CSV table of C-alpha atoms and ligand atoms in Angstrom, one decimal:
chain,number,residue,atom,x,y,z
A,748,MET,CA,-26.4,19.3,-10.9
A,749,ASP,CA,-26.2,15.5,-11.4
A,750,ILE,CA,-22.6,14.8,-10.5
A,751,LYS,CA,-23.0,11.1,-11.2
A,752,ALA,CA,-24.2,11.8,-14.8
A,753,ILE,CA,-21.4,14.4,-15.5
A,754,ASP,CA,-18.8,11.9,-14.1
A,755,LYS,CA,-20.2,9.1,-16.3
A,756,GLU,CA,-20.0,11.3,-19.4
A,757,TYR,CA,-16.6,12.9,-18.8
A,758,VAL,CA,-14.4,10.7,-16.6
A,759,ALA,CA,-12.7,7.8,-18.3
A,760,ASN,CA,-14.4,4.5,-17.6
A,761,THR,CA,-11.6,3.0,-15.5
A,762,TYR,CA,-13.5,2.7,-12.2
A,763,ALA,CA,-16.7,0.7,-11.5
A,764,ARG,CA,-17.9,3.4,-9.0
A,765,PHE,CA,-20.3,2.6,-6.2
A,766,PRO,CA,-23.6,4.6,-6.6
A,767,VAL,CA,-22.6,7.0,-3.9
A,768,GLN,CA,-21.2,10.5,-4.0
A,769,ILE,CA,-19.2,11.4,-0.9
A,770,VAL,CA,-19.4,15.1,-0.1
A,771,SER,CA,-17.8,15.4,3.4
A,772,GLY,CA,-16.4,13.4,6.3
A,773,LYS,CA,-14.9,13.6,9.7
A,774,GLY,CA,-12.6,10.9,11.1
A,775,SER,CA,-14.1,7.5,10.1
A,776,LEU,CA,-17.6,8.9,9.2
A,777,VAL,CA,-18.5,10.2,5.7
A,778,TRP,CA,-21.7,11.7,4.3
A,779,ASP,CA,-23.2,11.4,0.9
A,780,GLU,CA,-25.0,14.1,-1.1
A,781,THR,CA,-28.3,13.2,0.5
A,782,GLY,CA,-26.9,13.5,4.0
A,783,LYS,CA,-26.7,9.8,4.6
A,784,GLU,CA,-24.0,8.8,7.0
A,785,TYR,CA,-21.5,5.9,6.5
A,786,ILE,CA,-18.8,4.3,8.7
A,787,ASP,CA,-15.8,4.2,6.4
A,788,MET,CA,-14.1,0.8,6.6
A,789,GLY,CA,-12.0,1.4,3.5
A,790,SER,CA,-10.2,4.7,4.2
A,791,GLY,CA,-9.8,5.4,0.5
A,792,ILE,CA,-8.2,2.0,0.0
A,793,GLY,CA,-5.8,2.4,2.9
A,794,VAL,CA,-4.9,6.1,2.3
A,795,THR,CA,-6.6,8.3,5.0
A,796,ALA,CA,-4.5,6.7,7.8
A,797,PHE,CA,-6.0,9.1,10.4
A,798,GLY,CA,-9.4,9.4,8.8
A,799,ILE,CA,-11.0,12.3,6.9
A,800,ALA,CA,-10.1,15.9,7.8
A,801,ASP,CA,-7.9,14.8,10.7
A,802,GLU,CA,-7.0,18.0,12.6
A,803,GLN,CA,-3.3,17.4,13.1
A,804,TRP,CA,-3.0,16.5,9.4
A,805,GLN,CA,-5.0,19.5,8.3
A,806,LYS,CA,-2.9,21.9,10.4
A,807,ALA,CA,0.4,20.4,8.9
A,808,VAL,CA,-1.0,20.8,5.4
A,809,ILE,CA,-2.4,24.3,5.8
A,810,ASP,CA,0.7,25.6,7.7
A,811,GLN,CA,2.9,24.4,4.8
A,812,ILE,CA,0.6,25.7,2.1
A,813,GLY,CA,1.0,29.2,3.6
A,814,LYS,CA,4.8,28.9,3.5
A,815,VAL,CA,5.7,27.3,0.2
A,816,GLN,CA,3.4,24.8,-1.7
A,817,HIS,CA,6.1,23.6,-4.2
A,818,MET,CA,9.7,24.0,-4.8
A,819,SER,CA,11.8,22.2,-7.4
A,820,ASN,CA,14.0,19.4,-6.2
A,821,LEU,CA,16.9,21.5,-7.2
A,822,TYR,CA,16.5,23.3,-3.8
A,823,TYR,CA,16.4,22.0,-0.3
A,824,THR,CA,13.1,22.0,1.7
A,825,GLU,CA,12.7,21.2,5.3
A,826,PRO,CA,9.7,18.8,5.2
A,827,CYS,CA,11.3,16.5,2.6
A,828,ALA,CA,14.6,16.2,4.5
A,829,LYS,CA,12.9,15.7,7.9
A,830,LEU,CA,10.6,13.1,6.5
A,831,ALA,CA,13.4,11.1,4.9
A,832,GLN,CA,15.3,11.2,8.2
A,833,LEU,CA,12.2,10.0,10.1
A,834,LEU,CA,11.5,7.2,7.7
A,835,CYS,CA,15.1,6.0,7.9
A,836,GLN,CA,15.0,6.2,11.7
A,837,LYS,CA,11.8,4.1,11.9
A,838,SER,CA,12.9,1.5,9.3
A,839,GLY,CA,16.6,1.1,9.5
A,840,MET,CA,16.8,2.0,5.8
A,841,LYS,CA,19.4,4.6,4.7
A,842,LYS,CA,18.1,6.9,2.0
A,843,VAL,CA,14.7,7.8,0.5
A,844,PHE,CA,13.6,8.7,-3.0
A,845,PHE,CA,10.2,10.5,-3.0
A,846,CYS,CA,7.6,10.3,-5.8
A,847,ASN,CA,3.8,10.4,-6.1
A,848,SER,CA,2.3,6.9,-6.2
A,849,GLY,CA,2.8,3.2,-5.4
A,850,ALA,CA,3.5,2.3,-9.0
A,851,GLU,CA,6.2,5.0,-9.2
A,852,ALA,CA,7.8,3.9,-6.0
A,853,ASN,CA,7.9,0.3,-7.4
A,854,GLU,CA,9.4,1.6,-10.7
A,855,THR,CA,12.1,3.3,-8.6
A,856,ALA,CA,12.8,0.1,-6.7
A,857,ILE,CA,13.1,-1.8,-10.0
A,858,LYS,CA,15.5,0.8,-11.4
A,859,ALA,CA,17.6,0.6,-8.2
A,860,ALA,CA,17.8,-3.2,-8.5
A,861,ARG,CA,18.7,-3.1,-12.2
A,862,LYS,CA,21.4,-0.5,-11.7
A,863,TYR,CA,22.9,-2.2,-8.6
A,864,SER,CA,23.0,-5.4,-10.4
A,865,ALA,CA,24.4,-3.9,-13.6
A,866,GLU,CA,27.3,-2.3,-11.7
A,867,LYS,CA,28.0,-5.3,-9.6
A,868,LYS,CA,27.3,-8.3,-11.8
A,869,GLY,CA,27.2,-6.8,-15.4
A,870,ASN,CA,24.3,-5.7,-17.5
A,871,VAL,CA,22.9,-9.2,-18.1
A,872,CYS,CA,21.6,-9.6,-14.5
A,873,ASP,CA,18.4,-7.6,-15.1
A,874,THR,CA,15.5,-9.9,-14.3
A,875,ILE,CA,13.2,-9.3,-11.4
A,876,ILE,CA,11.2,-12.1,-9.7
A,877,THR,CA,7.7,-11.4,-8.4
A,878,LEU,CA,5.1,-13.7,-6.9
A,879,ILE,CA,2.1,-15.1,-8.7
A,880,ASN,CA,-1.1,-13.3,-7.6
A,881,SER,CA,0.9,-10.2,-6.7
A,882,PHE,CA,-0.1,-6.6,-7.5
A,883,HIS,CA,2.5,-3.9,-8.1
A,884,GLY,CA,0.8,-1.2,-10.1
A,885,ARG,CA,-0.7,-0.1,-13.4
A,886,THR,CA,2.3,1.4,-15.4
A,887,LEU,CA,3.6,-0.9,-18.1
A,888,THR,CA,6.6,-1.9,-16.0
A,889,THR,CA,4.7,-2.5,-12.8
A,890,LEU,CA,2.0,-4.4,-14.8
A,891,ALA,CA,4.8,-6.6,-16.0
A,892,ALA,CA,5.8,-7.1,-12.3
A,893,THR,CA,2.2,-7.9,-11.4
A,894,GLY,CA,1.8,-11.7,-11.3
A,895,GLN,CA,-1.8,-11.8,-12.6
A,896,ASP,CA,-2.2,-12.4,-16.3
A,897,HIS,CA,-5.7,-10.9,-16.6
A,898,PHE,CA,-4.2,-7.4,-15.9
A,899,HIS,CA,-1.8,-7.9,-18.8
A,900,GLU,CA,-4.3,-8.7,-21.6
A,901,LEU,CA,-4.5,-6.1,-24.4
A,902,PHE,CA,-1.6,-4.1,-23.0
A,903,THR,CA,1.3,-6.1,-24.3
A,904,PRO,CA,4.1,-5.8,-25.0
A,905,LEU,CA,5.0,-5.1,-21.4
A,906,THR,CA,8.5,-4.2,-20.1
A,907,PRO,CA,10.6,-7.4,-20.4
A,908,GLY,CA,12.6,-8.8,-17.5
A,909,PHE,CA,10.0,-10.2,-15.1
A,910,VAL,CA,9.4,-13.8,-14.0
A,911,HIS,CA,6.9,-15.0,-11.5
A,912,VAL,CA,7.0,-17.8,-8.8
A,913,ALA,CA,4.3,-19.1,-6.5
A,914,ALA,CA,4.4,-17.9,-2.9
A,915,GLY,CA,5.6,-20.7,-0.7
A,916,ASP,CA,7.4,-22.5,-3.5
A,917,VAL,CA,11.0,-22.5,-2.3
A,918,ALA,CA,12.2,-25.1,-4.8
A,919,GLY,CA,10.5,-23.1,-7.7
A,920,LEU,CA,12.3,-20.0,-6.4
A,921,LYS,CA,15.7,-21.6,-6.4
A,922,GLU,CA,15.1,-23.1,-9.9
A,923,THR,CA,14.1,-19.7,-11.2
A,924,ILE,CA,17.2,-18.1,-9.7
A,925,ALA,CA,19.4,-20.8,-11.2
A,926,ASN,CA,17.8,-20.5,-14.7
A,927,ASN,CA,17.7,-16.7,-15.0
A,928,LYS,CA,20.0,-13.7,-14.4
A,929,ILE,CA,18.2,-12.2,-11.4
A,930,ALA,CA,18.7,-8.7,-10.1
A,931,GLY,CA,16.1,-8.8,-7.3
A,932,ILE,CA,12.9,-10.1,-6.0
A,933,MET,CA,9.8,-8.0,-5.1
A,934,ILE,CA,7.3,-9.3,-2.7
A,935,GLU,CA,4.2,-8.1,-0.8
A,936,CYS,CA,4.1,-9.5,2.8
A,937,VAL,CA,0.3,-9.5,2.5
A,938,GLN,CA,-1.1,-9.7,-1.1
A,939,GLY,CA,-3.7,-7.0,-0.9
A,940,GLU,CA,-5.4,-6.8,-4.3
A,941,GLY,CA,-4.7,-10.5,-4.6
A,942,GLY,CA,-7.2,-11.3,-1.8
A,943,VAL,CA,-5.6,-10.2,1.5
A,944,ILE,CA,-3.3,-13.2,1.7
A,945,PRO,CA,-0.3,-13.1,4.1
A,946,LEU,CA,3.0,-14.7,3.1
A,947,SER,CA,3.8,-17.7,5.1
A,948,PRO,CA,6.5,-16.8,7.7
A,949,GLY,CA,8.5,-20.0,6.9
A,950,PHE,CA,8.7,-19.1,3.2
A,951,ALA,CA,9.6,-15.5,4.0
A,952,LYS,CA,12.5,-16.7,6.2
A,953,GLU,CA,13.8,-19.2,3.7
A,954,LEU,CA,13.5,-16.7,0.8
A,955,ALA,CA,15.4,-14.0,2.7
A,956,ALA,CA,18.2,-16.4,3.7
A,957,TYR,CA,18.6,-17.7,0.2
A,958,LEU,CA,18.6,-14.2,-1.4
A,959,LYS,CA,21.3,-13.1,1.1
A,960,GLU,CA,23.4,-16.2,0.2
A,961,GLN,CA,23.1,-15.4,-3.6
A,962,ASP,CA,23.5,-11.5,-3.2
A,963,ILE,CA,20.1,-10.9,-4.7
A,964,LEU,CA,18.2,-7.8,-3.6
A,965,LEU,CA,15.0,-8.3,-1.5
A,966,MET,CA,12.5,-5.6,-2.3
A,967,VAL,CA,9.3,-5.4,-0.3
A,968,ASP,CA,6.3,-3.6,-1.8
A,969,GLU,CA,4.7,-1.9,1.3
A,970,VAL,CA,2.4,0.3,-0.8
A,971,GLN,CA,-0.7,-1.1,0.9
A,972,THR,CA,0.8,-2.8,4.0
A,973,GLY,CA,3.1,0.1,5.1
A,974,ASN,CA,3.0,3.0,7.5
A,975,GLY,CA,1.3,1.3,10.4
A,976,ARG,CA,-1.3,-0.7,8.6
A,977,SER,CA,0.0,-4.1,9.7
A,978,GLY,CA,0.4,-3.1,13.3
A,979,LYS,CA,4.2,-2.5,12.7
A,980,MET,CA,5.7,0.5,10.9
A,981,TYR,CA,6.2,-1.8,7.9
A,982,ALA,CA,4.8,-5.3,7.4
A,983,TYR,CA,8.2,-6.9,6.8
A,984,MET,CA,8.9,-6.2,10.5
A,985,ASN,CA,6.3,-8.8,11.4
A,986,TYR,CA,8.4,-11.3,9.5
A,987,GLY,CA,11.8,-10.4,10.9
A,988,LEU,CA,13.1,-9.4,7.4
A,989,GLN,CA,15.5,-6.7,6.6
A,990,PRO,CA,14.9,-5.7,2.9
A,991,ASP,CA,17.3,-4.0,0.7
A,992,VAL,CA,14.5,-1.8,-0.8
A,993,VAL,CA,11.1,-0.9,0.5
A,994,SER,CA,8.5,0.9,-1.6
A,995,THR,CA,5.5,2.6,-0.1
A,996,ALA,CA,2.7,5.1,-0.8
A,997,LYS,CA,-1.1,5.0,0.1
A,998,GLY,CA,-1.3,5.9,3.8
A,999,LEU,CA,2.1,7.6,3.9
A,1000,ALA,CA,0.8,11.2,3.5
A,1001,GLY,CA,-2.7,10.4,4.9
A,1002,GLY,CA,-4.5,11.5,1.8
A,1003,LEU,CA,-2.2,13.5,-0.4
A,1004,PRO,CA,-0.3,11.8,-3.3
A,1005,MET,CA,3.1,10.6,-2.1
A,1006,GLY,CA,5.2,7.5,-2.8
A,1007,ALA,CA,8.6,6.7,-1.3
A,1008,THR,CA,11.3,4.2,-2.1
A,1009,LEU,CA,13.5,3.4,0.9
A,1010,LEU,CA,17.0,2.3,0.0
A,1011,GLY,CA,19.0,0.0,2.3
A,1012,GLU,CA,22.7,-0.2,3.0
A,1013,LYS,CA,23.6,-2.0,-0.3
A,1014,VAL,CA,21.8,0.4,-2.6
A,1015,LYS,CA,21.7,3.7,-0.6
A,1016,ASP,CA,24.1,5.3,-3.2
A,1017,VAL,CA,23.0,3.4,-6.3
A,1018,PHE,CA,21.5,6.5,-7.9
A,1019,SER,CA,23.7,9.3,-9.1
A,1020,TYR,CA,22.6,12.8,-10.3
A,1021,GLY,CA,20.3,12.5,-13.3
A,1022,ASP,CA,19.6,8.8,-12.9
A,1023,HIS,CA,16.1,9.3,-11.6
A,1024,GLY,CA,13.7,12.1,-10.6
A,1025,SER,CA,10.1,13.2,-10.2
A,1026,THR,CA,8.9,16.8,-10.4
A,1027,PHE,CA,6.5,16.6,-7.5
A,1028,GLY,CA,8.5,14.0,-5.5
A,1029,GLY,CA,9.0,15.2,-1.9
A,1030,ASN,CA,6.6,18.1,-2.4
A,1031,PRO,CA,6.7,20.2,0.8
A,1032,VAL,CA,2.9,20.0,1.4
A,1033,ALA,CA,2.8,16.2,0.9
A,1034,ALA,CA,5.9,15.8,3.0
A,1035,SER,CA,4.4,17.9,5.8
A,1036,ALA,CA,1.3,15.8,5.7
A,1037,ALA,CA,3.4,12.6,5.8
A,1038,LEU,CA,5.4,13.9,8.8
A,1039,SER,CA,2.1,14.4,10.7
A,1040,VAL,CA,1.2,10.8,9.9
A,1041,VAL,CA,4.6,9.1,10.5
A,1042,GLU,CA,5.4,11.0,13.7
A,1043,ARG,CA,2.3,9.5,15.3
A,1044,LEU,CA,3.2,5.9,14.4
A,1045,THR,CA,4.7,5.2,17.8
A,1046,ASP,CA,5.1,1.7,19.4
A,1047,GLU,CA,2.1,2.5,21.6
A,1048,PHE,CA,-0.1,3.6,18.7
A,1049,LEU,CA,0.9,0.6,16.6
A,1050,ALA,CA,0.1,-1.7,19.6
A,1051,ASP,CA,-3.4,-0.2,19.5
A,1052,VAL,CA,-3.7,-0.9,15.7
A,1053,THR,CA,-3.0,-4.6,16.6
A,1054,ARG,CA,-5.6,-4.4,19.4
A,1055,LYS,CA,-8.2,-3.0,17.0
A,1056,SER,CA,-7.4,-5.8,14.6
A,1057,GLU,CA,-8.0,-8.4,17.3
A,1058,LEU,CA,-11.2,-6.6,18.2
A,1059,ILE,CA,-12.5,-7.0,14.6
A,1060,ARG,CA,-11.5,-10.6,14.5
A,1061,SER,CA,-13.2,-11.4,17.8
A,1062,LEU,CA,-16.4,-9.7,16.6
A,1063,LEU,CA,-16.5,-11.5,13.3
A,1064,GLU,CA,-14.8,-14.9,13.9
A,1065,GLY,CA,-17.3,-17.7,13.7
A,1066,ALA,CA,-20.2,-15.4,12.6
A,1067,ASP,CA,-22.8,-17.0,10.4
A,1068,GLY,CA,-21.8,-16.6,6.7
A,1069,ILE,CA,-18.2,-15.8,7.4
A,1070,GLU,CA,-16.0,-18.8,6.5
A,1071,SER,CA,-12.6,-17.4,7.4
A,1072,ILE,CA,-10.6,-14.2,8.2
A,1073,SER,CA,-7.2,-13.4,6.7
A,1074,GLY,CA,-4.8,-10.5,6.9
A,1075,LEU,CA,-2.6,-8.6,9.2
A,1076,GLY,CA,-3.3,-5.6,11.5
A,1077,LEU,CA,-6.0,-3.4,10.0
A,1078,MET,CA,-5.8,-5.1,6.6
A,1079,ILE,CA,-8.5,-7.8,6.9
A,1080,GLY,CA,-10.1,-10.1,4.3
A,1081,LEU,CA,-13.3,-12.0,5.0
A,1082,LYS,CA,-14.2,-15.1,3.0
A,1083,THR,CA,-17.9,-15.0,3.0
A,1084,VAL,CA,-20.6,-17.5,1.9
A,1085,ARG,CA,-22.5,-14.8,0.1
A,1086,PRO,CA,-20.6,-13.2,-2.8
A,1087,ALA,CA,-18.3,-10.4,-1.5
A,1088,ALA,CA,-19.9,-7.8,-3.9
A,1089,GLU,CA,-23.3,-8.6,-2.5
A,1090,VAL,CA,-22.1,-8.2,1.1
A,1091,VAL,CA,-20.4,-4.9,0.3
A,1092,ALA,CA,-23.6,-3.6,-1.4
A,1093,ALA,CA,-25.7,-4.7,1.6
A,1094,CYS,CA,-23.3,-3.0,4.0
A,1095,MET,CA,-23.5,0.2,2.0
A,1096,GLU,CA,-27.2,0.1,2.1
A,1097,ASN,CA,-26.9,0.0,5.9
A,1098,GLY,CA,-24.3,2.7,6.3
A,1099,VAL,CA,-21.0,0.9,6.2
A,1100,LEU,CA,-18.4,1.3,3.3
A,1101,CYS,CA,-16.3,-1.8,2.7
A,1102,LEU,CA,-14.1,-3.0,-0.2
A,1103,THR,CA,-13.6,-6.2,-2.0
A,1104,ALA,CA,-10.3,-8.0,-3.0
A,1105,LYS,CA,-10.9,-10.9,-5.4
A,1106,ASP,CA,-13.5,-13.1,-3.7
A,1107,LYS,CA,-13.0,-11.5,-0.2
A,1108,VAL,CA,-14.7,-8.6,1.6
A,1109,ARG,CA,-11.7,-6.3,2.4
A,1110,LEU,CA,-11.6,-4.0,5.5
A,1111,LEU,CA,-9.0,-1.2,5.6
A,1112,PRO,CA,-10.3,1.2,8.2
A,1113,ALA,CA,-8.4,4.3,9.4
A,1114,LEU,CA,-5.7,3.3,11.9
A,1115,ASN,CA,-7.4,5.5,14.6
A,1116,ILE,CA,-11.0,4.4,14.0
A,1117,PRO,CA,-12.8,4.5,17.4
A,1118,ASP,CA,-13.8,1.1,18.8
A,1119,GLU,CA,-17.4,2.2,19.0
A,1120,LEU,CA,-17.6,2.7,15.2
A,1121,LEU,CA,-15.7,-0.6,14.6
A,1122,ILE,CA,-18.3,-2.4,16.8
A,1123,ARG,CA,-21.2,-0.8,14.9
A,1124,ALA,CA,-19.6,-1.6,11.5
A,1125,CYS,CA,-19.0,-5.2,12.5
A,1126,ASP,CA,-22.7,-5.6,13.5
A,1127,VAL,CA,-23.7,-4.4,10.0
A,1128,ILE,CA,-21.1,-6.6,8.3
A,1129,LYS,CA,-22.3,-9.7,10.3
A,1130,ALA,CA,-25.9,-9.0,9.4
A,1131,ALA,CA,-24.9,-8.6,5.7
A,1132,CYS,CA,-23.1,-11.9,5.7
A,1133,ASN,CA,-25.9,-13.8,7.5
A,1134,ILE,CA,-28.6,-14.5,4.9
B,196,PLP,N1,1.5,-2.1,-4.9
B,196,PLP,C1,0.6,-2.5,-4.1
B,196,PLP,C2,0.8,-3.6,-3.2
B,196,PLP,C3,-0.7,-1.9,-4.2
B,196,PLP,O1,-1.7,-2.4,-3.4
B,196,PLP,C4,-0.9,-0.9,-5.1
B,196,PLP,C5,-2.3,-0.3,-5.3
B,196,PLP,O2,-3.3,-0.8,-4.9
B,196,PLP,C6,0.1,-0.4,-5.9
B,196,PLP,C7,1.4,-1.1,-5.8
B,196,PLP,C8,-0.1,0.7,-6.9
B,196,PLP,O3,-0.2,1.9,-6.2
B,196,PLP,P1,-0.7,3.2,-6.9
B,196,PLP,O4,-2.1,3.0,-7.3
B,196,PLP,O5,-0.5,4.3,-5.9
B,196,PLP,O6,0.2,3.4,-8.1
């Protein structure tokens, strides 16, 4: 059976797939249909936080499947309540809304900001600021939030009520706030899809102080940066920020679809019954999977994520063909002399799966990837960069 041919014929053409069919994996190793082994430096774009078929994760999922696989949100379930509690304890946020994806978590954040603002300042204060070069999702509203015009083309009209400012432009931010009725601002601490570009700490600090002064909500999109990826539970913690709203997904449930919007003190009770919902949100299997991930994100574990990040940097810094390294924790961008797509193809040929983000090679390995695999992968990446 030619799976690639069937896929090409029947699956919508939205993904430029690599010419590889993955059939199994264990930890940070995966195998294709011919039995070829690869070191996985992409973890499903930052999703399989503890690698493929992680035993603790599997046990949590299988145990819960044997109890109850789904129950309507009209009833209480233990994994959902416990996960919300744990996320709040680890973040200082107050309440959680669960959903299924990053885009849905961002939609929830935007609804929270609009309702908070409508109740506090009147209906006119509905505009959301996002940053140029940001990425916030593919639904029509999160596309409108995404500050990259090329994603918008042919999908207009998008949801109105979004304006974009350049990261680092404090004067532009203040002017935009003065000239619009702003409900909130949504930022990524590291622009992932935008090319693994961290926000400057000075800008983050000024932005947070000004928003506080103006009573404008700070929303941080932690879909890619969250759940330990940055070396802290959430990337905003590296910047000393305390957001009003945090959206997250990807690595949260270690490979099952789950998004979450964490609501801070100001907005913890913004939603009333019927304001929002999601049939699968807080699903007990996904929530059990997430508990098995989040419980393990201890300070000690997160310090090891930072150490692994430093290990990668020390192995790749100054290597021939690598111009610069950007990112935070295990979210790393390599500016290479050779086009990124060529480097990724050469790595794949030699048994290492990497990603791209704009003109960068992007590395998002599992948070527990063994050093030995990291060292082997970096050798392959270095060779692919050095032509
Ligand atoms: N926000 C950020 C920062 C992302 O990186 C992504 C996906 O890459 C999204 C939102 C959208 O997430 P999803 O694909 O789960 O809807």
